[in-house]
Coordinates of C-alpha atoms and ligand atoms in Angstrom, one line a residue:
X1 CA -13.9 69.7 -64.5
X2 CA -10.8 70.7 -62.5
X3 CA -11.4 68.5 -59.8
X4 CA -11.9 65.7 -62.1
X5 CA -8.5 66.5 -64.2
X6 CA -6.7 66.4 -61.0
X7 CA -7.8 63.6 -59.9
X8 CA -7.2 61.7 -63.4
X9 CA -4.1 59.4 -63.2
X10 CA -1.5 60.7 -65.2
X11 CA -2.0 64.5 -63.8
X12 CA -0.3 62.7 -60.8
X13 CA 2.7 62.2 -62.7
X14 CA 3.0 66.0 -64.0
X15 CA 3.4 68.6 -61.3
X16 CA 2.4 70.9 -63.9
X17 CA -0.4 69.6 -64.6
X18 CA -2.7 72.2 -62.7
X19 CA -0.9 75.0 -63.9
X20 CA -1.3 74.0 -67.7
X21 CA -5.1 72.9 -66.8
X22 CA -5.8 76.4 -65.0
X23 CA -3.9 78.4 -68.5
X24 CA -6.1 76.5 -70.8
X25 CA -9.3 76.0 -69.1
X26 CA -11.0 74.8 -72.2
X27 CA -9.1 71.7 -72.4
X28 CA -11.8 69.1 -71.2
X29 CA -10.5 65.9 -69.0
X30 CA -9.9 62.4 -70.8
X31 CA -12.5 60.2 -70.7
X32 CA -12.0 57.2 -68.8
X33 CA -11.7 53.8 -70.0
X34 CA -15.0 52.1 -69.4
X35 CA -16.9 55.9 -69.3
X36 CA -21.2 54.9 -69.5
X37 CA -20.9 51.0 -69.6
X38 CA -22.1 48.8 -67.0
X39 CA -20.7 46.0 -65.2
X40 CA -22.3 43.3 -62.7
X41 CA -19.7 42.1 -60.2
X42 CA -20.6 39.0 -57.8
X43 CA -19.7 38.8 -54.5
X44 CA -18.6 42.4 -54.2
X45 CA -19.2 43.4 -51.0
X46 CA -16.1 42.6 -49.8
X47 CA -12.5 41.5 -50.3
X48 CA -11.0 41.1 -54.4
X49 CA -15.0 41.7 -55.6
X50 CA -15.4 44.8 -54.0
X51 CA -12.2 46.2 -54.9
X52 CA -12.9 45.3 -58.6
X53 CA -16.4 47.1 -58.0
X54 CA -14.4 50.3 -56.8
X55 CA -12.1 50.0 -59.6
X56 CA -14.2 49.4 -62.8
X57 CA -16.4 52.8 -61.4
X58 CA -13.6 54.6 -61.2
X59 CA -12.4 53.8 -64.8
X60 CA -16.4 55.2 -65.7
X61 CA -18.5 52.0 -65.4
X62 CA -21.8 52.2 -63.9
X63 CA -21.8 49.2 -61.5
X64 CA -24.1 46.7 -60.3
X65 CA -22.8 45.4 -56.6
X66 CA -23.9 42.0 -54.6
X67 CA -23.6 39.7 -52.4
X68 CA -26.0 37.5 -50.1
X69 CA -26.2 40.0 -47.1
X70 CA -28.4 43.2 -47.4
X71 CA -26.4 45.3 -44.8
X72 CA -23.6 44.1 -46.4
X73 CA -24.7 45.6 -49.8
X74 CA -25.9 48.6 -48.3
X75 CA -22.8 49.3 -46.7
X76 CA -20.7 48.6 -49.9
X77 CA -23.5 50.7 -51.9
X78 CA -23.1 53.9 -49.4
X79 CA -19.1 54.0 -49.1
X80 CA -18.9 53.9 -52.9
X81 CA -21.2 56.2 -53.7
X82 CA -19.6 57.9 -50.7
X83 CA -17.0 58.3 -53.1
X84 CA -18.0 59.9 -55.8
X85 CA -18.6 56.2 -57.7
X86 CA -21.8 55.3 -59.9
X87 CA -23.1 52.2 -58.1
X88 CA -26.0 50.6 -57.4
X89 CA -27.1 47.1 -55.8
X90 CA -29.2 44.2 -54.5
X91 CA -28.9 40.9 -52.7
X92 CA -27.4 37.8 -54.6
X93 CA -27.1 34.8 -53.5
X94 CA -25.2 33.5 -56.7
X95 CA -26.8 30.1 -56.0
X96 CA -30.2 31.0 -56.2
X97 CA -32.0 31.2 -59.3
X98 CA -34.4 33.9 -58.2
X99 CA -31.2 36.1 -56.1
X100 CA -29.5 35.9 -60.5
X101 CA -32.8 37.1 -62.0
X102 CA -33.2 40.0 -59.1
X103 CA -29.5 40.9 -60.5
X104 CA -29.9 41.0 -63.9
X105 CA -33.8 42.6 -63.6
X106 CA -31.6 45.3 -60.9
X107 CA -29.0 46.0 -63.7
X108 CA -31.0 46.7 -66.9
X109 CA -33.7 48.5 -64.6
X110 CA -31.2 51.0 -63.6
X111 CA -28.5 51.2 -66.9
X112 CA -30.6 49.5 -69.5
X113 CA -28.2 47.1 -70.4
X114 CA -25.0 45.4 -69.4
X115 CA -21.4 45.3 -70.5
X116 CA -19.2 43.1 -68.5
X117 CA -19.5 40.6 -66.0
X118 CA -17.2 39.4 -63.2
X119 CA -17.8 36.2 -61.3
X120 CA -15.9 36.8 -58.5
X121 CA -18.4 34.7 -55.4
X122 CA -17.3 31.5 -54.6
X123 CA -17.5 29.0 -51.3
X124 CA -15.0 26.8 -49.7
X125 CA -17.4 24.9 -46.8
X126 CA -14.9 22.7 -45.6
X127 CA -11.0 22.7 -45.3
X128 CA -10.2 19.0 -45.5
X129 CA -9.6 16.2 -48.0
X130 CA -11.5 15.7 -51.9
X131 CA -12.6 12.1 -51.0
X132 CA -13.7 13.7 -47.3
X133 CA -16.4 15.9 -48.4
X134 CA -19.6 14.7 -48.7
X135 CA -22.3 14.9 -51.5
X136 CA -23.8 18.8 -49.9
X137 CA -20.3 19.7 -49.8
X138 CA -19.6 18.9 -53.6
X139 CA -22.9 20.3 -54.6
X140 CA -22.6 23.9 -52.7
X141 CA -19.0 24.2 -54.0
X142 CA -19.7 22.9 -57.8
X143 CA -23.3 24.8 -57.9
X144 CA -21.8 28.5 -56.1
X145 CA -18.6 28.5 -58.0
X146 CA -18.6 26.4 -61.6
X147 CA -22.6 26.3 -61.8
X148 CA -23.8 29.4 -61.4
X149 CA -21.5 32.2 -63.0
X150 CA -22.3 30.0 -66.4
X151 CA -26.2 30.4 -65.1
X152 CA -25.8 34.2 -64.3
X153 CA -24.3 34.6 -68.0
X154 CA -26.9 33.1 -69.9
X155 CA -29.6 35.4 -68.2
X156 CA -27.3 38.3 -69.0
X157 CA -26.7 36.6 -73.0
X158 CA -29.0 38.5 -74.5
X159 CA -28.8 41.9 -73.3
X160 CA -24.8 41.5 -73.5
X161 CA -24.9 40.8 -76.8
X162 CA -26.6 43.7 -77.9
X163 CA -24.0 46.2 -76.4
X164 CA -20.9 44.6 -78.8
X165 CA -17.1 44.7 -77.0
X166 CA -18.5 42.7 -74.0
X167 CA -16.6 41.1 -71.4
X168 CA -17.0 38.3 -69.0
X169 CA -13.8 37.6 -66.3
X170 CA -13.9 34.7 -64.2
X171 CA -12.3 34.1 -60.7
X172 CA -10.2 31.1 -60.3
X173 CA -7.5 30.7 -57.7
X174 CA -4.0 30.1 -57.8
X175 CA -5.1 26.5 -56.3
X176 CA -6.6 25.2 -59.7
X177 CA -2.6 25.2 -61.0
X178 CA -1.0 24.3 -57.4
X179 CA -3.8 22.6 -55.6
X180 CA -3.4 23.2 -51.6
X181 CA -3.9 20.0 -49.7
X182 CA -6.4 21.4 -47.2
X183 CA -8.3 22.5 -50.1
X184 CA -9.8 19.6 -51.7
X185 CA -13.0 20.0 -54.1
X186 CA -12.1 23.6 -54.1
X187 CA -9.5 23.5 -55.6
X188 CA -11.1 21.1 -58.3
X189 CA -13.8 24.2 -58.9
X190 CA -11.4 26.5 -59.6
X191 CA -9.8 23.8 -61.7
X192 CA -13.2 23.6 -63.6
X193 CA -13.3 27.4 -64.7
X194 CA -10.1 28.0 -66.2
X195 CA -11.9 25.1 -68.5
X196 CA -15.1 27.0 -68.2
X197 CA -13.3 30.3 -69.7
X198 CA -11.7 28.5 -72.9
X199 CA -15.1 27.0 -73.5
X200 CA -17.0 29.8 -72.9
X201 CA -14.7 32.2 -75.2
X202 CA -14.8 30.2 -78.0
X203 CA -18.9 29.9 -78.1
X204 CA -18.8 33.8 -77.5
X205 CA -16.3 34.7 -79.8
X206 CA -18.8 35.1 -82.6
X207 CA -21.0 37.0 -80.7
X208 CA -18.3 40.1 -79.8
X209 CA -18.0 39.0 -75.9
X210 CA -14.7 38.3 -74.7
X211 CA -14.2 35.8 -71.4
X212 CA -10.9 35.2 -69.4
X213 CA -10.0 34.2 -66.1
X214 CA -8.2 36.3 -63.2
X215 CA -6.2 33.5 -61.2
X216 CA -5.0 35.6 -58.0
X217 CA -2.7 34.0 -55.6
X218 CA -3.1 34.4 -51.9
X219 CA -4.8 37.5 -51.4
X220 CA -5.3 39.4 -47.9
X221 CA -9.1 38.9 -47.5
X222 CA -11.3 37.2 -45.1
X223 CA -11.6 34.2 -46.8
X224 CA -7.8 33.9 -46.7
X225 CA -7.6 34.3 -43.2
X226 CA -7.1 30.7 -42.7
X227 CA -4.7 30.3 -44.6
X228 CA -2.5 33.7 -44.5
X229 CA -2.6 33.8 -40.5
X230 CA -1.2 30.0 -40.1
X231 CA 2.1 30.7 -40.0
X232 CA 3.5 27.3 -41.4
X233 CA 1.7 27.5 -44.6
X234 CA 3.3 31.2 -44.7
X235 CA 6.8 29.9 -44.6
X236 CA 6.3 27.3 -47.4
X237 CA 4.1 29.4 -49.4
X238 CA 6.8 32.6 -49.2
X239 CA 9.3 29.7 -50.8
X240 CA 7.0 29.7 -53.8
X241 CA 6.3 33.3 -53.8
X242 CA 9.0 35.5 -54.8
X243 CA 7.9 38.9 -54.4
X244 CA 7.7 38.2 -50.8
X245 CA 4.7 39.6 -50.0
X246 CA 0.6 38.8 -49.5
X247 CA -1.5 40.9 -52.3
X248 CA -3.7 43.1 -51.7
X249 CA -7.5 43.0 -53.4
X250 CA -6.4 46.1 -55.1
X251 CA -3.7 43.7 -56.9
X252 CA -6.6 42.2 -58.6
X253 CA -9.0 44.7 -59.6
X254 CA -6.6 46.6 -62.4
X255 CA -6.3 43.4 -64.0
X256 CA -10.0 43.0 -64.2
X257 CA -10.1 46.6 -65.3
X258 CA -7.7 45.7 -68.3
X259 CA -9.4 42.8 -69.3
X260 CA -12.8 44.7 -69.6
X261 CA -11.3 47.6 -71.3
X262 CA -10.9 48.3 -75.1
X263 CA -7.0 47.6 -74.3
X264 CA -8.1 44.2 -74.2
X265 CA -9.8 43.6 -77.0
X266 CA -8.3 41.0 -78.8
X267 CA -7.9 39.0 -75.4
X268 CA -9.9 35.9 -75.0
X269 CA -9.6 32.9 -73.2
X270 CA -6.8 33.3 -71.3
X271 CA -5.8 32.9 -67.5
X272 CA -3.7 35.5 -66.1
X273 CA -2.4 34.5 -62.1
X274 CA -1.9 37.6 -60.2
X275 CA -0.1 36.0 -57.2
X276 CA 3.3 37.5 -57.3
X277 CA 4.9 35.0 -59.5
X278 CA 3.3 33.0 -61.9
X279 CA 3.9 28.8 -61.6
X280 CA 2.8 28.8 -65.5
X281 CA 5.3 28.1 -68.2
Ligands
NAP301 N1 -8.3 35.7 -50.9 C1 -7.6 34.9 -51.5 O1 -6.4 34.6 -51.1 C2 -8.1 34.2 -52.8 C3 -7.1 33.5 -53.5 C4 -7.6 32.9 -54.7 C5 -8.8 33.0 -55.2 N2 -9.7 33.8 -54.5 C6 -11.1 33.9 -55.0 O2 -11.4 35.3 -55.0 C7 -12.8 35.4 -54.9 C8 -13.1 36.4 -53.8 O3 -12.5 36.0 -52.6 P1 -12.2 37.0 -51.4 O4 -11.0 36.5 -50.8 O5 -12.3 38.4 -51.8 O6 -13.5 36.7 -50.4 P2 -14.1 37.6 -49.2 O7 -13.2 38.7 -48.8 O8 -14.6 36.6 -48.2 O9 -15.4 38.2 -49.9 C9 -16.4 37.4 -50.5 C10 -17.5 38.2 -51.0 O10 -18.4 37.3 -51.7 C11 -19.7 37.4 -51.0 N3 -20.3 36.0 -51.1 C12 -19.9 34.9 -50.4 N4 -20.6 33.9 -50.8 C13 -21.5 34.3 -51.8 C14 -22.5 33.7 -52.6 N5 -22.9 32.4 -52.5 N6 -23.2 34.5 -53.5 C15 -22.9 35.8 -53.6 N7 -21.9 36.4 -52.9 C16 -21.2 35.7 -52.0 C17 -19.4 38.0 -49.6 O11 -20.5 38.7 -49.1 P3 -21.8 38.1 -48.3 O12 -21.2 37.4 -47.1 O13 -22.7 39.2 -48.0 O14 -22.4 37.1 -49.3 C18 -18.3 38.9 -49.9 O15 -18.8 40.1 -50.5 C19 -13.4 34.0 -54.7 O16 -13.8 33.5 -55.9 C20 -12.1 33.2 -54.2 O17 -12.2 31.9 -54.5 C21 -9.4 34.4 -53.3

């Protein structure tokens, strides 16, 4: 119990803490925010999804990890649990209908149910021009980011349902309210689920599951690397970003966090842009 009062969040911010913990040894630690419910996260291998992954276990969520790539899941799998965290996961291809099934069958075999889930995989096949990408361009990008989290969700429906306080976040990009010129029809996708969170909040309201939409800006990841290394769209995107900085995945995964936790609760249908200043009014 020590180790785990030590290592809770606000015994950082009181050097006395240990002391006062060692005098009254009874005192039990607080339990954390999202303590025994479950989450599925898409696409968390890596980058913003696995850092949300890391974070919702360490508020207490059991969590369901995946991505397309076995060793990719193993790997993911092994460091969190490396760390203490409750995880477990399988291969997802969010595209596939068979890869959402294996997710959802994964997820109640091991926790019985689920809580929240974040939609965090998405595609960008070609950097170029909306009226330049041809018809298997449109249909990866519609089907892997707008299609499928609404496909994943109605498998999950019913088990979701059941749990009451449930939470769905989506992950949009800060190109669906500034579209980027070399982004085309993904910025259109990402367009399409801050539409796909309003609608989908008001059809789950009645049904006690919240859904809102994490919008982060440019974000120091992989898939960024096109973007973030190209040192022309740095200048002209620092002119738009006044804290001056790239985020991290980190900057992301409290957000997410919030929105899942009881903190959120009356929280529905909105769009929040992490992106270090927000182009909303
Ligand atoms: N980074 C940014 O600046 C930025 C900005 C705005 C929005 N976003 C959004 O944030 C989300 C995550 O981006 P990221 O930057 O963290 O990307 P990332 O670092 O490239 O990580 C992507 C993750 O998704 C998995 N993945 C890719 N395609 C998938 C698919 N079809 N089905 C399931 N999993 C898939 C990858 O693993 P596998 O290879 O094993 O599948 C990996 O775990 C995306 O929705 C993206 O649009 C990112």
């Amino acid at each position: 119990m020590l180790r785990a009062v030590a290592r809770a969040p606000w015994s950082l911010c009181r050097p006395s803490a240990g002391l006062f913990v060692r005098m009254h040894s009874s005192v039990r630690a607080p339990k954390r925010i999202l303590a025994d419910r479950v989450a599925v996260v898409t696409g968390s291998t890596a980058g913003i999804g696995l850092a949300i992954a890391r974070r919702l276990a360490q508020d207490g969520a059991h969590v369901v990890i995946s991505s397309r790539k076995q060793q990719n899941v193993d790997r993911a799998v092994a460091a969190l649990q490396g760390e203490g965290l409750s995880v477990t996961g399988t291969v997802c291809h969010v595209g596939k209908a068979e890869d959402r099934e294996r997710l959802v069958a994964t997820a109640l075999e091991h926790w019985g149910g689920v809580d929240f889930l974040v939609c965090n995989a998405a595609v960008n096949p070609l950097v170029g021009s909306t009226l330049g990408a041809s018809e298997q361009v449109w249909d990866k990008i519609l089907s892997v980011n707008v299609k499928s989290p609404a496909l994943l969700l109605s498998l999950l429906l019913p088990h979701m349902e059941r749990r009451g306080s449930a939470a769905v976040v989506l992950v949009s990009s800060i190109s669906a309210y500034m579209p980027h010129v070399e982004l085309g029809a993904y910025n259109i996708s990402k367009t399409a689920l801050l539409g796909l969170t309003r609608t989908l909040a008001l059809e789950l309201a009645p049904r006690d599951i919240r859904v809102n939409c994490l919008v982060p800006g440019l974000i120091e990841t992989d898939f960024s690397k096109v973007l973030h290394k190209n040192k022309a769209f740095w200048n002209l995107f620092k002119e738009n970003q006044k804290l001056q900085r790239i985020g991290q995945p980190e900057d992301c995964a409290g957000l997410v966090a919030f929105l899942c936790s009881p903190d959120a609760s009356y929280i529905t249908g909105e769009s929040i842009a992490v992106a270090g200043f927000s182009p909303r009014l």
